[in-house]
Amino acid sequence: MRDDPRDPRLPTSPGFWRSPLRGPWFTSVLGLVLLAGITVLFVTGLLSYAAYNPDLSPVNDKTPDKGLLGFYLFAWPTNPHWLYRLNQGVHVTLGITLIPVLLAKLWSVVPRLFALPPARSLAHALERVSLLLLVGGGLFEFVTGVLNVQLDYVFPGSFYPLHFYGAWVFFAAFVAHALLKAPTALRNLRQLREEKNDLVSPRPAEPTITRRGALWFVGGGSLLLFATTVGQNFGGPLRRTALLAPHGGGEPGSGPNGFQINKTAAYARIDPAEAAEDAWRLVVTGRTGTIRLSRTQLAELPQHSSALPIACVEGWSTPDLWWRGVRLRDLAALVGYEDDPPDVFVESLQRHGAFRKAALRANQVADPRSLLALYVNGEELSPDHGYPARIIVPAAPGVLNTKWVARMTFGDL
């Protein structure tokens, strides 16, 4: 009897799953929320990847074998200056907020994962395969994303290609599953209250909560995650509400340099002797040759100010900070690009780790708000914020705002 798949003691039996909450109405509501939410996550994820300008230079591209999957790439704009802060804030905050909905959705359809026979027809087999890829891909994307946001990434290999390729597999399965289930979903919408499908238990247990109550519970969990995460996208008092975010709580310090830091000078192994004012020189190369500039010489060049945020791929950002320094376009002019500033390749004093080198497009160099910053909020940069000089570019991901700049090479990349 134990080998009989209809034995109610086995998960292959419909009688094993006794919750009275399961049914097409509950599943359909959760599915509609995920249909909208996951579509937004996918689009903002693609835009986040495009913001790195990965087709500009290999140093920006952590997925060099993307091939046709990079069809949507374009020159990332510099306007509005808060574009990346908004995009990444939506991507990370929405992803975390959808976790209770995703878990509830998986719980609501779990009997189908154990249903026998495995395939009753070709269409059913395709549905089962898409369901397995959907569940596995969804869990992989959410888990890797959350671990990266929490600064506790433990998967082997780089987060960027794993999350990128995982997103395409997951979304392809998501689209296939949605198309395969569309006729059933439409029928469920027409007769939501009849509750006649394989998710309804033939021997339901006594209910302890209504379906609407369960949805309120799921929604409350999502609202709680939203409220304790979204504040990391802002500075000031709102950051203190981000209790579940590693960059939540108060600012890490006080004064002009007292804003969020993702990579300290000690972590990046910056040698203080190399960054000292009497030793450090900025090497700038271009059409007319190479020049070397001390920090004092940079400070004697025309200085400009920009109010720009730092926005990180992990979802946190600063408010607009006041940066002051030399425009990138003016540095390009010093080496022969007076009227047509090109791309630039930026190298840091940091010798190890990701994004110690970065490339910026010509439109980013040409923007008058793009600076080699020497000061922030009226004070010299601190070592942790990039002293003696750092890049700051409107709408660029934080890792492209290179700190501890040592060399800049202008020219088509």
Short mmCIF file of C-alpha atoms in Angstrom, two decimals:
data_model
loop_
_atom_site.label_atom_id
_atom_site.label_comp_id
_atom_site.label_asym_id
_atom_site.label_seq_id
_atom_site.Cartn_x
_atom_site.Cartn_y
_atom_site.Cartn_z
CA MET A 1 0.00 0.00 0.00
CA ARG A 2 2.89 2.39 0.72
CA ASP A 3 3.98 2.10 -2.93
CA ASP A 4 0.56 3.23 -4.17
CA PRO A 5 0.90 6.86 -5.34
CA ARG A 6 -2.71 7.39 -4.18
CA ASP A 7 -1.76 6.59 -0.58
CA PRO A 8 -2.71 9.79 1.31
CA ARG A 9 0.49 9.40 3.33
CA LEU A 10 2.57 10.11 0.21
CA PRO A 11 3.06 13.55 -1.38
CA THR A 12 2.11 12.05 -4.76
CA SER A 13 -1.46 11.71 -3.49
CA PRO A 14 -3.85 14.69 -3.74
CA GLY A 15 -5.12 13.69 -0.29
CA PHE A 16 -1.69 14.41 1.23
CA TRP A 17 -2.13 18.14 0.68
CA ARG A 18 -4.99 19.11 2.97
CA SER A 19 -4.82 22.88 3.26
CA PRO A 20 -8.22 24.42 2.40
CA LEU A 21 -6.47 27.57 1.20
CA ARG A 22 -5.15 26.08 -2.02
CA GLY A 23 -7.19 26.70 -5.10
CA PRO A 24 -7.31 28.67 -8.36
CA TRP A 25 -8.46 31.93 -6.73
CA PHE A 26 -5.58 32.08 -4.25
CA THR A 27 -3.01 30.99 -6.83
CA SER A 28 -4.35 33.34 -9.51
CA VAL A 29 -4.11 36.41 -7.27
CA LEU A 30 -0.52 35.60 -6.33
CA GLY A 31 0.29 34.83 -9.96
CA LEU A 32 -1.00 38.20 -11.15
CA VAL A 33 1.15 40.01 -8.58
CA LEU A 34 4.22 38.04 -9.64
CA LEU A 35 3.46 38.52 -13.33
CA ALA A 36 3.69 42.28 -12.90
CA GLY A 37 6.47 42.28 -10.31
CA ILE A 38 8.82 39.85 -12.03
CA THR A 39 8.42 41.67 -15.34
CA VAL A 40 9.53 44.90 -13.63
CA LEU A 41 12.42 43.05 -11.96
CA PHE A 42 13.58 41.66 -15.29
CA VAL A 43 13.44 45.01 -17.06
CA THR A 44 15.20 46.91 -14.27
CA GLY A 45 17.81 44.14 -14.08
CA LEU A 46 18.57 44.51 -17.79
CA LEU A 47 18.79 48.28 -17.39
CA SER A 48 21.12 47.87 -14.44
CA TYR A 49 23.40 45.73 -16.59
CA ALA A 50 23.21 48.24 -19.45
CA ALA A 51 24.27 51.03 -17.04
CA TYR A 52 27.72 49.45 -16.84
CA ASN A 53 28.22 50.04 -20.57
CA PRO A 54 29.48 46.44 -20.82
CA ASP A 55 30.03 46.60 -24.59
CA LEU A 56 32.43 49.55 -24.16
CA SER A 57 35.38 47.73 -22.61
CA PRO A 58 36.14 44.23 -21.29
CA VAL A 59 36.87 45.67 -17.84
CA ASN A 60 33.23 46.78 -17.56
CA ASP A 61 31.84 43.48 -18.82
CA LYS A 62 31.57 40.63 -16.35
CA THR A 63 29.63 38.49 -18.88
CA PRO A 64 31.89 38.47 -21.97
CA ASP A 65 30.07 35.56 -23.63
CA LYS A 66 26.61 37.14 -23.58
CA GLY A 67 26.29 37.14 -27.40
CA LEU A 68 22.71 37.81 -28.49
CA LEU A 69 21.68 38.34 -24.86
CA GLY A 70 23.21 41.79 -25.12
CA PHE A 71 20.87 42.89 -27.91
CA TYR A 72 19.36 45.72 -25.84
CA LEU A 73 22.61 47.45 -24.87
CA PHE A 74 22.98 51.15 -25.57
CA ALA A 75 25.04 54.10 -24.38
CA TRP A 76 23.88 54.69 -20.82
CA PRO A 77 22.59 58.28 -20.45
CA THR A 78 23.68 60.81 -17.84
CA ASN A 79 20.21 62.36 -17.49
CA PRO A 80 18.44 62.41 -15.18
CA HIS A 81 21.29 62.24 -12.71
CA TRP A 82 19.24 60.04 -10.36
CA LEU A 83 18.40 57.46 -13.05
CA TYR A 84 20.54 54.62 -11.71
CA ARG A 85 19.53 55.36 -8.12
CA LEU A 86 15.87 54.99 -9.12
CA ASN A 87 16.39 51.91 -11.29
CA GLN A 88 18.47 49.99 -8.78
CA GLY A 89 16.34 51.07 -5.84
CA VAL A 90 13.25 49.69 -7.59
CA HIS A 91 15.06 46.49 -8.60
CA VAL A 92 16.42 45.61 -5.16
CA THR A 93 13.51 46.84 -3.05
CA LEU A 94 10.89 45.19 -5.25
CA GLY A 95 12.84 41.93 -5.30
CA ILE A 96 12.96 41.80 -1.51
CA THR A 97 9.32 42.86 -1.21
CA LEU A 98 8.19 40.04 -3.51
CA ILE A 99 9.83 37.28 -1.44
CA PRO A 100 6.69 36.48 0.64
CA VAL A 101 4.58 36.48 -2.53
CA LEU A 102 6.99 34.11 -4.28
CA LEU A 103 7.09 31.72 -1.31
CA ALA A 104 3.30 31.78 -1.01
CA LYS A 105 2.94 31.11 -4.72
CA LEU A 106 5.33 28.14 -4.55
CA TRP A 107 3.46 26.81 -1.52
CA SER A 108 0.13 27.14 -3.33
CA VAL A 109 1.22 24.97 -6.29
CA VAL A 110 3.54 22.51 -4.53
CA PRO A 111 1.15 19.53 -5.06
CA ARG A 112 1.78 19.81 -8.80
CA LEU A 113 5.49 19.23 -8.31
CA PHE A 114 4.71 15.71 -7.00
CA ALA A 115 1.82 14.84 -9.32
CA LEU A 116 1.97 11.53 -11.18
CA PRO A 117 2.34 10.53 -13.94
CA PRO A 118 5.16 13.00 -14.70
CA ALA A 119 3.78 13.71 -18.16
CA ARG A 120 0.30 13.02 -19.49
CA SER A 121 0.93 14.66 -22.87
CA LEU A 122 3.53 16.71 -24.69
CA ALA A 123 1.92 19.94 -23.51
CA HIS A 124 1.84 18.64 -19.94
CA ALA A 125 5.51 17.60 -20.17
CA LEU A 126 6.48 21.07 -21.40
CA GLU A 127 4.48 22.58 -18.56
CA ARG A 128 6.26 20.41 -15.98
CA VAL A 129 9.70 21.28 -17.40
CA SER A 130 8.85 24.97 -17.42
CA LEU A 131 7.59 24.67 -13.85
CA LEU A 132 10.81 23.05 -12.65
CA LEU A 133 12.93 25.69 -14.40
CA LEU A 134 10.64 28.39 -13.05
CA VAL A 135 10.88 27.19 -9.45
CA GLY A 136 14.60 26.48 -9.58
CA GLY A 137 15.42 29.66 -11.48
CA GLY A 138 13.23 31.80 -9.26
CA LEU A 139 14.79 30.49 -6.07
CA PHE A 140 18.30 30.87 -7.52
CA GLU A 141 17.75 34.46 -8.62
CA PHE A 142 16.13 35.58 -5.38
CA VAL A 143 18.68 33.80 -3.17
CA THR A 144 21.75 35.09 -5.06
CA GLY A 145 20.25 38.58 -5.20
CA VAL A 146 19.49 38.72 -1.49
CA LEU A 147 22.91 37.35 -0.54
CA ASN A 148 24.60 39.95 -2.73
CA VAL A 149 22.52 42.75 -1.21
CA GLN A 150 23.36 41.48 2.27
CA LEU A 151 27.09 41.46 1.42
CA ASP A 152 27.22 37.73 2.15
CA TYR A 153 27.57 36.24 -1.32
CA VAL A 154 28.70 32.63 -0.94
CA PHE A 155 28.11 31.11 -4.38
CA PRO A 156 31.20 30.03 -6.36
CA GLY A 157 32.00 32.32 -9.26
CA SER A 158 31.19 35.96 -9.86
CA PHE A 159 27.74 37.23 -8.93
CA TYR A 160 27.39 39.16 -12.19
CA PRO A 161 27.41 36.31 -14.77
CA LEU A 162 25.56 33.91 -12.49
CA HIS A 163 22.77 36.39 -11.81
CA PHE A 164 22.72 37.55 -15.45
CA TYR A 165 22.43 34.11 -17.06
CA GLY A 166 20.19 32.88 -14.27
CA ALA A 167 17.82 35.77 -14.98
CA TRP A 168 17.52 34.81 -18.64
CA VAL A 169 16.85 31.14 -17.83
CA PHE A 170 14.32 32.10 -15.16
CA PHE A 171 12.51 34.66 -17.31
CA ALA A 172 12.39 32.32 -20.33
CA ALA A 173 10.77 29.66 -18.13
CA PHE A 174 8.49 32.33 -16.65
CA VAL A 175 7.27 33.42 -20.11
CA ALA A 176 6.87 29.82 -21.32
CA HIS A 177 4.91 28.87 -18.22
CA ALA A 178 2.70 31.94 -18.49
CA LEU A 179 1.89 31.15 -22.14
CA LEU A 180 1.19 27.50 -21.43
CA LYS A 181 -1.06 28.34 -18.51
CA ALA A 182 -2.87 31.25 -20.13
CA PRO A 183 -6.00 29.25 -21.20
CA THR A 184 -6.33 27.74 -17.73
CA ALA A 185 -5.78 31.10 -16.08
CA LEU A 186 -8.52 32.67 -18.20
CA ARG A 187 -10.92 29.89 -17.24
CA ASN A 188 -10.04 30.38 -13.58
CA LEU A 189 -10.74 34.09 -13.85
CA ARG A 190 -14.20 33.38 -15.24
CA GLN A 191 -15.08 30.95 -12.46
CA LEU A 192 -12.90 31.96 -9.53
CA ARG A 193 -15.35 30.82 -6.88
CA GLU A 194 -16.00 27.34 -8.27
CA GLU A 195 -12.56 26.16 -7.09
CA LYS A 196 -12.51 23.16 -9.40
CA ASN A 197 -8.97 22.07 -10.19
CA ASP A 198 -6.21 19.77 -8.94
CA LEU A 199 -5.04 22.26 -6.31
CA VAL A 200 -8.22 21.79 -4.29
CA SER A 201 -7.76 19.06 -1.67
CA PRO A 202 -10.27 16.17 -1.86
CA ARG A 203 -10.10 15.95 1.94
CA PRO A 204 -9.40 19.46 3.21
CA ALA A 205 -8.59 20.11 6.83
CA GLU A 206 -10.58 22.56 8.94
CA PRO A 207 -9.67 26.13 7.97
CA THR A 208 -7.90 28.32 10.53
CA ILE A 209 -7.77 31.37 8.26
CA THR A 210 -9.63 32.52 5.17
CA ARG A 211 -8.00 32.89 1.78
CA ARG A 212 -8.38 36.65 2.00
CA GLY A 213 -6.81 36.53 5.45
CA ALA A 214 -3.89 34.55 4.03
CA LEU A 215 -3.42 37.16 1.31
CA TRP A 216 -3.43 39.91 3.94
CA PHE A 217 -0.78 37.93 5.83
CA VAL A 218 1.40 37.63 2.71
CA GLY A 219 0.85 41.28 1.88
CA GLY A 220 1.73 42.27 5.43
CA GLY A 221 5.01 40.36 5.17
CA SER A 222 5.82 42.14 1.93
CA LEU A 223 4.93 45.50 3.44
CA LEU A 224 7.17 44.80 6.44
CA LEU A 225 10.12 43.92 4.18
CA PHE A 226 9.48 47.04 2.11
CA ALA A 227 9.36 49.30 5.18
CA THR A 228 12.56 47.87 6.64
CA THR A 229 14.51 48.01 3.36
CA VAL A 230 13.46 50.97 1.23
CA GLY A 231 15.15 53.53 3.48
CA GLN A 232 18.61 52.46 2.25
CA ASN A 233 17.78 54.23 -1.02
CA PHE A 234 17.80 57.57 0.77
CA GLY A 235 19.98 59.48 3.17
CA GLY A 236 19.02 61.24 6.34
CA PRO A 237 16.40 59.96 8.79
CA LEU A 238 14.84 57.49 6.33
CA ARG A 239 18.01 55.39 6.28
CA ARG A 240 17.41 54.55 9.94
CA THR A 241 14.26 52.63 8.97
CA ALA A 242 16.22 50.18 6.77
CA LEU A 243 16.74 47.72 9.61
CA LEU A 244 17.20 44.70 7.31
CA ALA A 245 19.67 46.37 4.95
CA PRO A 246 23.44 46.32 5.60
CA HIS A 247 23.60 49.98 4.62
CA GLY A 248 20.61 50.91 6.74
CA GLY A 249 20.65 52.55 10.13
CA GLY A 250 22.52 55.78 10.70
CA GLU A 251 25.30 57.19 8.55
CA PRO A 252 28.71 55.64 9.33
CA GLY A 253 30.18 58.94 10.44
CA SER A 254 29.59 62.64 10.83
CA GLY A 255 30.75 65.69 8.94
CA PRO A 256 31.18 66.20 5.18
CA ASN A 257 32.67 62.73 4.64
CA GLY A 258 30.22 60.94 6.92
CA PHE A 259 28.22 59.14 4.23
CA GLN A 260 28.03 55.49 3.21
CA ILE A 261 31.15 53.56 2.22
CA ASN A 262 31.14 50.29 0.32
CA LYS A 263 34.90 49.74 0.06
CA THR A 264 37.31 51.30 2.55
CA ALA A 265 40.90 52.25 1.79
CA ALA A 266 42.07 49.49 4.13
CA TYR A 267 39.89 46.90 2.35
CA ALA A 268 41.24 48.03 -1.03
CA ARG A 269 44.80 47.88 0.40
CA ILE A 270 45.62 51.44 -0.56
CA ASP A 271 49.17 52.31 0.46
CA PRO A 272 49.00 55.65 2.33
CA ALA A 273 52.50 56.49 1.09
CA GLU A 274 51.36 56.24 -2.55
CA ALA A 275 48.30 58.42 -1.88
CA ALA A 276 50.25 61.10 -0.01
CA GLU A 277 50.17 64.53 -1.60
CA ASP A 278 53.93 64.76 -2.13
CA ALA A 279 54.09 61.33 -3.82
CA TRP A 280 50.83 60.98 -5.77
CA ARG A 281 50.61 62.12 -9.37
CA LEU A 282 47.70 61.73 -11.77
CA VAL A 283 48.92 60.37 -15.10
CA VAL A 284 46.76 61.61 -18.00
CA THR A 285 47.33 60.22 -21.51
CA GLY A 286 45.71 61.29 -24.75
CA ARG A 287 46.17 62.42 -28.33
CA THR A 288 49.08 64.78 -27.60
CA GLY A 289 50.95 62.60 -25.14
CA THR A 290 51.13 62.14 -21.36
CA ILE A 291 51.12 64.65 -18.52
CA ARG A 292 51.54 64.18 -14.78
CA LEU A 293 49.60 66.36 -12.37
CA SER A 294 50.00 66.72 -8.61
CA ARG A 295 46.99 67.34 -6.43
CA THR A 296 48.10 70.95 -6.01
CA GLN A 297 48.21 71.40 -9.78
CA LEU A 298 44.77 69.87 -10.14
CA ALA A 299 43.44 72.25 -7.50
CA GLU A 300 44.84 75.18 -9.52
CA LEU A 301 42.84 74.16 -12.62
CA PRO A 302 39.31 75.57 -13.06
CA GLN A 303 37.12 73.97 -10.38
CA HIS A 304 33.49 73.00 -10.90
CA SER A 305 30.77 71.66 -8.60
CA SER A 306 28.08 69.01 -9.09
CA ALA A 307 25.31 67.73 -6.82
CA LEU A 308 25.25 63.99 -7.47
CA PRO A 309 24.43 60.80 -5.53
CA ILE A 310 26.37 57.57 -5.29
CA ALA A 311 24.12 54.63 -6.17
CA CYS A 312 25.24 51.03 -5.71
CA VAL A 313 24.18 47.83 -7.47
CA GLU A 314 23.25 46.50 -4.01
CA GLY A 315 20.36 48.96 -3.86
CA TRP A 316 21.67 51.59 -1.45
CA SER A 317 22.41 55.17 -2.39
CA THR A 318 23.32 58.49 -0.88
CA PRO A 319 21.43 61.75 -1.20
CA ASP A 320 22.85 64.30 -3.62
CA LEU A 321 26.31 65.28 -2.36
CA TRP A 322 28.25 68.37 -3.35
CA TRP A 323 31.37 67.39 -5.26
CA ARG A 324 34.05 69.79 -6.43
CA GLY A 325 36.95 69.20 -8.77
CA VAL A 326 38.10 69.25 -12.39
CA ARG A 327 35.69 68.38 -15.17
CA LEU A 328 36.60 65.24 -17.10
CA ARG A 329 36.14 67.14 -20.36
CA ASP A 330 38.74 69.69 -19.20
CA LEU A 331 41.24 66.92 -18.46
CA ALA A 332 40.58 65.53 -21.95
CA ALA A 333 41.29 68.99 -23.38
CA LEU A 334 44.72 68.99 -21.69
CA VAL A 335 45.77 66.00 -23.82
CA GLY A 336 44.41 67.09 -27.18
CA TYR A 337 40.62 66.68 -27.07
CA GLU A 338 39.42 70.28 -26.83
CA ASP A 339 36.12 69.87 -28.71
CA ASP A 340 35.45 66.15 -28.86
CA PRO A 341 36.10 64.39 -25.53
CA PRO A 342 36.35 60.63 -26.15
CA ASP A 343 35.98 57.59 -23.94
CA VAL A 344 38.30 57.29 -20.98
CA PHE A 345 39.94 54.34 -19.27
CA VAL A 346 40.40 54.94 -15.53
CA GLU A 347 42.82 53.04 -13.28
CA SER A 348 42.95 53.10 -9.50
CA LEU A 349 45.74 52.78 -6.95
CA GLN A 350 43.81 49.66 -5.88
CA ARG A 351 45.68 46.70 -7.34
CA HIS A 352 43.34 43.81 -6.55
CA GLY A 353 39.61 43.17 -6.67
CA ALA A 354 36.80 43.94 -9.09
CA PHE A 355 36.40 47.34 -10.76
CA ARG A 356 39.86 48.65 -9.90
CA LYS A 357 39.73 49.68 -13.57
CA ALA A 358 36.71 51.12 -15.37
CA ALA A 359 35.77 52.67 -18.69
CA LEU A 360 33.46 55.64 -19.26
CA ARG A 361 31.76 56.54 -22.52
CA ALA A 362 32.32 59.78 -24.39
CA ASN A 363 28.86 61.07 -23.41
CA GLN A 364 29.78 60.60 -19.75
CA VAL A 365 33.11 62.37 -20.20
CA ALA A 366 31.43 65.25 -22.05
CA ASP A 367 28.79 65.88 -19.39
CA PRO A 368 29.79 69.07 -17.53
CA ARG A 369 28.80 67.47 -14.21
CA SER A 370 31.31 64.63 -14.60
CA LEU A 371 34.27 65.39 -12.36
CA LEU A 372 37.57 64.18 -11.08
CA ALA A 373 36.50 65.19 -7.58
CA LEU A 374 38.97 66.51 -5.01
CA TYR A 375 36.41 67.69 -2.45
CA VAL A 376 33.01 66.62 -1.18
CA ASN A 377 30.58 68.78 0.77
CA GLY A 378 33.22 71.50 1.07
CA GLU A 379 35.99 69.31 2.49
CA GLU A 380 38.84 67.23 1.08
CA LEU A 381 37.94 63.65 0.30
CA SER A 382 38.71 61.25 3.12
CA PRO A 383 40.88 58.19 2.33
CA ASP A 384 37.80 55.95 2.41
CA HIS A 385 36.02 58.17 -0.11
CA GLY A 386 38.87 58.17 -2.59
CA TYR A 387 41.54 60.67 -1.57
CA PRO A 388 43.48 62.03 -3.37
CA ALA A 389 40.93 62.04 -6.23
CA ARG A 390 37.92 60.08 -7.44
CA ILE A 391 35.55 59.98 -10.39
CA ILE A 392 31.95 61.12 -10.02
CA VAL A 393 29.58 60.81 -13.01
CA PRO A 394 25.82 61.44 -13.13
CA ALA A 395 23.58 58.34 -13.32
CA ALA A 396 26.53 55.90 -13.29
CA PRO A 397 26.69 52.82 -11.04
CA GLY A 398 28.78 53.45 -7.95
CA VAL A 399 31.58 51.07 -8.99
CA LEU A 400 32.26 53.17 -12.10
CA ASN A 401 32.89 56.21 -9.88
CA THR A 402 36.45 55.00 -9.38
CA LYS A 403 38.22 55.96 -6.16
CA TRP A 404 41.95 56.58 -5.61
CA VAL A 405 42.45 57.44 -9.29
CA ALA A 406 46.03 56.97 -10.54
CA ARG A 407 45.79 57.06 -14.33
CA MET A 408 43.35 58.26 -17.01
CA THR A 409 43.76 57.30 -20.67
CA PHE A 410 41.56 59.20 -23.14
CA GLY A 411 40.73 57.76 -26.54
CA ASP A 412 38.27 55.52 -28.34
CA LEU A 413 37.98 52.20 -26.46
#
